[in-house]
């Protein structure tokens, strides 16, 4: 019974994996189209619930409708913050996210019900359906977490260069606000994510927000602790009247040292992480190669007369 159930589970798991990968690519493609649309409209709000009669079937619009029905038109601040840090800044992002989770759960249950036959040989069909729906239900969580870590890593990688450019501009006599604007444009050649985050600071300042508050908002939107430290350093610089250029130079060097320390720590952990694949894959092969001939000789010597 267990062998037959295992044989039926293999194609089902393969199908679930294929669907999960396909949905991930669809969501990534739709998000890239959304980002292009936002940039072409010069930072104006984009209506993600367009009329389906204009462009045919709107898959994102369907997800938004399902999500709005589940969320009842409201979402938690935690969800909004997580999606914002992952780069999903649209007003309908929470609804699309919730709609995708619901739709994937239903898809997993339906596919499991169709692929696994009913009968005495499959007494756990309901449990398998629940597991399949749960696995696909948490797929958007993994997708958002992947985007979140990717954005954080890119910002951490290019932030020291941006601070160096900021320090050069300030040292040449340019004001901090203008220097920030210049750096946000120049850094876009290597990191669009960091450039967009810095451009939003300029946008908030133009609307009348305080510079420090705008930078703290950027740290909250990105989830990068170094940006929060940068805003704190600038507050202390303005309070005590110290040199902004020298402070930025020291801060950039400290970020580089921290990045090098993290790289060295990851290198040291690599030996520990390699133990598991070595024990599971390499060590058994070595045992077979080394001890195999001796075991064959021993077996022939002991049971050769049988």
Coordinates of C-alpha atoms in Angstrom, one line a residue:
X1 CA 0.0 0.0 0.0
X2 CA 2.8 2.4 0.9
X3 CA 4.6 1.6 -2.3
X4 CA 1.6 2.3 -4.4
X5 CA 0.9 5.5 -2.6
X6 CA 4.6 6.5 -3.1
X7 CA 4.3 5.8 -6.8
X8 CA 1.2 8.1 -7.1
X9 CA 2.9 10.8 -5.0
X10 CA 5.9 11.1 -7.3
X11 CA 4.0 12.6 -10.4
X12 CA 1.8 14.7 -8.1
X13 CA 4.9 16.3 -6.4
X14 CA 6.4 16.8 -9.8
X15 CA 3.3 18.6 -11.0
X16 CA 3.1 20.7 -7.9
X17 CA 6.7 21.8 -8.3
X18 CA 6.1 22.7 -11.9
X19 CA 3.1 24.7 -11.0
X20 CA 4.9 26.5 -8.2
X21 CA 7.8 27.4 -10.5
X22 CA 5.4 28.6 -13.2
X23 CA 3.4 30.8 -10.8
X24 CA 6.7 32.3 -9.5
X25 CA 7.8 33.3 -13.0
X26 CA 4.3 34.7 -13.8
X27 CA 4.3 36.8 -10.6
X28 CA 7.9 38.0 -11.4
X29 CA 6.9 38.9 -14.9
X30 CA 3.8 40.8 -13.8
X31 CA 5.9 42.7 -11.2
X32 CA 8.5 43.7 -13.7
X33 CA 5.7 45.1 -16.0
X34 CA 4.3 46.9 -13.0
X35 CA 7.6 48.5 -12.2
X36 CA 8.1 49.7 -15.8
X37 CA 4.6 51.1 -15.8
X38 CA 5.3 53.1 -12.6
X39 CA 8.5 54.5 -14.0
X40 CA 6.9 55.6 -17.3
X41 CA 4.2 57.5 -15.3
X42 CA 6.7 59.6 -13.5
X43 CA 6.0 58.4 -9.9
X44 CA 2.3 58.7 -10.3
X45 CA 0.0 56.2 -8.7
X46 CA -0.9 53.2 -10.9
X47 CA -4.3 51.8 -10.9
X48 CA -3.8 48.0 -10.7
X49 CA -7.5 47.3 -11.2
X50 CA -7.9 48.3 -14.8
X51 CA -11.0 47.4 -16.8
X52 CA -10.6 43.9 -18.2
X53 CA -12.4 44.9 -21.4
X54 CA -9.4 47.0 -22.5
X55 CA -6.7 44.4 -22.4
X56 CA -8.5 41.1 -22.3
X57 CA -8.2 38.8 -19.3
X58 CA -6.4 40.5 -16.4
X59 CA -4.9 37.8 -14.2
X60 CA -3.5 40.4 -11.7
X61 CA -7.0 42.0 -11.5
X62 CA -8.5 38.6 -10.7
X63 CA -6.0 38.1 -7.9
X64 CA -6.8 41.6 -6.6
X65 CA -10.5 40.9 -6.5
X66 CA -10.0 37.7 -4.7
X67 CA -7.7 39.3 -2.2
X68 CA -10.1 42.2 -1.6
X69 CA -12.9 39.7 -0.9
X70 CA -10.7 37.9 1.7
X71 CA -9.2 41.0 3.3
X72 CA -12.5 42.9 3.2
X73 CA -10.7 46.0 1.8
X74 CA -8.2 46.3 4.6
X75 CA -4.8 44.8 5.4
X76 CA -2.4 44.7 8.3
X77 CA 0.5 47.1 8.6
X78 CA 2.9 44.2 9.0
X79 CA 1.8 42.8 5.6
X80 CA 2.0 46.2 4.0
X81 CA 5.5 46.8 5.4
X82 CA 6.8 43.4 4.3
X83 CA 5.5 43.8 0.8
X84 CA 6.9 47.3 0.6
X85 CA 10.4 46.2 1.7
X86 CA 10.2 43.4 -0.9
X87 CA 9.5 46.0 -3.6
X88 CA 5.8 45.6 -4.1
X89 CA 4.7 49.2 -3.4
X90 CA 1.4 49.3 -5.2
X91 CA -1.8 50.0 -3.3
X92 CA -3.3 46.7 -4.5
X93 CA -0.2 44.6 -3.5
X94 CA -1.7 43.2 -0.3
X95 CA -4.8 42.2 -2.2
X96 CA -2.9 40.6 -5.0
X97 CA -0.7 38.8 -2.4
X98 CA -3.7 37.4 -0.5
X99 CA -5.5 36.5 -3.7
X100 CA -2.5 34.5 -4.9
X101 CA -2.3 32.6 -1.7
X102 CA -6.0 31.7 -1.8
X103 CA -5.9 30.7 -5.5
X104 CA -2.8 28.6 -5.0
X105 CA -4.4 26.8 -2.1
X106 CA -7.5 26.0 -4.1
X107 CA -5.3 24.9 -7.0
X108 CA -3.3 22.5 -4.8
X109 CA -6.5 20.9 -3.4
X110 CA -8.1 20.5 -6.8
X111 CA -5.0 19.1 -8.4
X112 CA -4.5 16.6 -5.6
X113 CA -8.2 15.6 -5.8
X114 CA -7.9 15.0 -9.6
X115 CA -4.5 13.1 -9.6
X116 CA -5.1 10.9 -6.5
X117 CA -7.9 8.4 -7.0
X118 CA -10.3 7.6 -4.3
X119 CA -10.5 4.1 -2.8
X120 CA -9.2 1.8 -0.1
X121 CA -5.6 2.1 -1.4
X122 CA -5.5 5.8 -0.7
X123 CA -7.1 6.3 2.7
X124 CA -5.2 9.5 3.3
X125 CA -6.4 11.4 0.2
X126 CA -7.9 14.2 2.3
X127 CA -4.6 14.7 4.2
X128 CA -2.7 14.7 0.9
X129 CA -5.1 17.3 -0.5
X130 CA -4.6 19.5 2.6
X131 CA -0.8 19.2 2.4
X132 CA -0.8 20.1 -1.3
X133 CA -2.9 23.1 -0.7
X134 CA -0.8 24.2 2.3
X135 CA 2.4 23.9 0.3
X136 CA 1.1 26.1 -2.5
X137 CA -0.5 28.5 0.0
X138 CA 2.9 29.4 1.4
X139 CA 4.6 29.7 -2.0
X140 CA 3.9 33.6 -2.1
X141 CA 5.6 33.9 1.3
X142 CA 8.8 32.3 -0.2
X143 CA 8.5 34.5 -3.3
X144 CA 8.2 37.7 -1.2
X145 CA 11.1 36.6 1.1
X146 CA 13.3 35.9 -1.9
X147 CA 12.6 39.4 -3.3
X148 CA 13.2 41.0 0.1
X149 CA 16.6 39.3 0.6
X150 CA 17.6 40.2 -3.0
X151 CA 16.8 43.9 -2.5
X152 CA 18.5 44.0 0.8
X153 CA 21.6 42.4 -0.6
X154 CA 21.8 44.7 -3.5
X155 CA 21.4 47.8 -1.3
X156 CA 24.1 46.6 1.1
X157 CA 26.4 45.9 -1.8
X158 CA 26.2 49.3 -3.4
X159 CA 25.6 51.5 -0.4
X160 CA 29.3 52.2 0.3
X161 CA 29.8 53.4 -3.2
X162 CA 26.8 55.7 -2.9
X163 CA 28.1 57.1 0.4
X164 CA 31.5 57.7 -1.2
X165 CA 29.9 59.7 -4.0
X166 CA 27.9 61.6 -1.5
X167 CA 31.0 62.4 0.5
X168 CA 32.8 63.6 -2.7
X169 CA 29.9 65.9 -3.6
X170 CA 29.7 67.3 -0.1
X171 CA 33.5 67.9 0.0
X172 CA 33.3 69.8 -3.2
X173 CA 30.8 72.3 -1.7
X174 CA 27.5 70.9 -2.8
X175 CA 24.7 71.0 -0.3
X176 CA 23.5 67.7 1.2
X177 CA 20.1 67.8 -0.5
X178 CA 21.5 68.5 -3.9
X179 CA 24.3 65.9 -3.4
X180 CA 21.7 63.3 -2.4
X181 CA 19.8 64.1 -5.7
X182 CA 23.0 63.8 -7.8
X183 CA 24.0 60.5 -6.1
X184 CA 20.5 59.0 -6.6
X185 CA 20.7 59.6 -10.3
X186 CA 24.3 58.4 -10.7
X187 CA 23.9 55.2 -8.6
X188 CA 21.0 54.2 -10.8
X189 CA 23.6 53.1 -13.4
X190 CA 24.6 50.2 -11.2
X191 CA 21.7 49.7 -8.8
X192 CA 18.1 50.7 -9.8
X193 CA 16.8 49.5 -6.4
X194 CA 19.0 51.8 -4.4
X195 CA 18.4 54.7 -6.9
X196 CA 14.7 54.4 -6.5
X197 CA 14.9 54.3 -2.7
X198 CA 17.1 57.5 -2.7
X199 CA 14.8 59.2 -5.2
X200 CA 11.8 58.7 -2.9
X201 CA 13.7 60.6 -0.3
X202 CA 14.1 63.5 -2.7
X203 CA 10.4 63.2 -3.5
X204 CA 9.4 63.4 0.2
X205 CA 11.7 66.4 0.7
X206 CA 10.2 68.2 -2.2
X207 CA 6.8 67.6 -0.6
X208 CA 8.0 69.4 2.6
X209 CA 9.2 66.5 4.7
X210 CA 12.2 66.8 7.0
X211 CA 15.4 65.3 5.5
X212 CA 16.0 63.1 8.5
X213 CA 12.4 61.8 8.6
X214 CA 12.6 61.1 4.9
X215 CA 15.8 59.0 5.4
X216 CA 14.2 57.1 8.3
X217 CA 11.3 56.3 6.0
X218 CA 13.7 55.0 3.4
X219 CA 15.2 52.7 6.1
X220 CA 11.8 51.5 7.0
X221 CA 10.9 50.9 3.4
X222 CA 14.0 48.9 2.6
X223 CA 14.6 47.2 5.9
X224 CA 18.4 47.8 5.7
X225 CA 19.8 48.7 9.1
X226 CA 22.7 50.6 7.6
X227 CA 20.3 53.2 6.3
X228 CA 18.9 53.7 9.7
X229 CA 22.4 54.2 11.0
X230 CA 23.1 56.7 8.3
X231 CA 20.1 58.8 9.3
X232 CA 21.2 58.6 13.0
X233 CA 24.7 59.8 12.0
X234 CA 23.4 62.7 10.0
X235 CA 21.2 63.7 13.0
X236 CA 24.2 63.8 15.3
X237 CA 26.3 65.6 12.7
X238 CA 23.8 68.4 12.4
X239 CA 23.3 68.5 16.2
X240 CA 27.0 68.8 17.1
X241 CA 28.2 70.6 14.0
X242 CA 30.8 68.1 12.9
X243 CA 32.0 67.7 9.3
X244 CA 29.5 65.8 7.2
X245 CA 32.1 64.8 4.6
X246 CA 34.4 63.2 7.2
X247 CA 31.5 61.5 8.9
X248 CA 30.3 60.0 5.6
X249 CA 33.8 58.8 4.8
X250 CA 34.2 57.0 8.2
X251 CA 30.7 55.5 7.8
X252 CA 31.5 54.2 4.3
X253 CA 34.6 52.5 5.6
X254 CA 32.8 51.0 8.5
X255 CA 30.2 49.5 6.1
X256 CA 33.0 48.0 4.0
X257 CA 34.6 46.5 7.1
X258 CA 31.3 45.0 8.2
X259 CA 30.7 43.6 4.7
X260 CA 34.2 42.0 4.7
X261 CA 33.6 40.6 8.2
X262 CA 30.3 39.0 7.0
X263 CA 32.1 37.5 4.0
X264 CA 34.9 36.1 6.2
X265 CA 32.3 34.7 8.6
X266 CA 30.4 33.0 5.7
X267 CA 33.7 31.5 4.5
X268 CA 34.4 30.1 8.0
X269 CA 30.9 28.6 8.1
X270 CA 31.4 26.9 4.8
X271 CA 33.5 24.1 6.3
X272 CA 30.7 23.3 8.7
X273 CA 28.0 23.4 6.0
X274 CA 30.0 21.0 3.8
X275 CA 29.8 18.3 6.5
X276 CA 26.3 17.3 5.6
X277 CA 26.7 16.8 1.9
X278 CA 30.1 15.0 2.5
X279 CA 28.5 12.6 5.0
X280 CA 25.4 12.0 2.8
X281 CA 27.1 11.7 -0.6
X282 CA 30.9 11.6 -0.6
X283 CA 31.6 9.5 2.5
X284 CA 29.3 6.5 1.4
X285 CA 31.0 6.5 -2.0
X286 CA 34.4 6.4 -0.4
X287 CA 33.3 3.5 1.9
X288 CA 32.0 1.5 -1.1
X289 CA 35.3 2.1 -3.0
X290 CA 37.6 1.3 -0.1
X291 CA 35.7 -1.5 1.7
X292 CA 33.8 -2.9 -1.3
X293 CA 36.5 -5.3 -2.6
X294 CA 37.3 -6.5 0.9
X295 CA 33.6 -7.2 1.6
X296 CA 33.2 -9.1 -1.7
X297 CA 36.3 -11.2 -0.9
X298 CA 35.0 -11.9 2.6
X299 CA 31.5 -12.9 1.3
X300 CA 33.0 -15.2 -1.3
X301 CA 35.3 -16.8 1.3
X302 CA 32.5 -17.4 3.8
X303 CA 29.6 -18.3 1.5
X304 CA 31.5 -19.5 -1.6
X305 CA 30.7 -23.2 -0.9
X306 CA 27.0 -22.5 -0.6

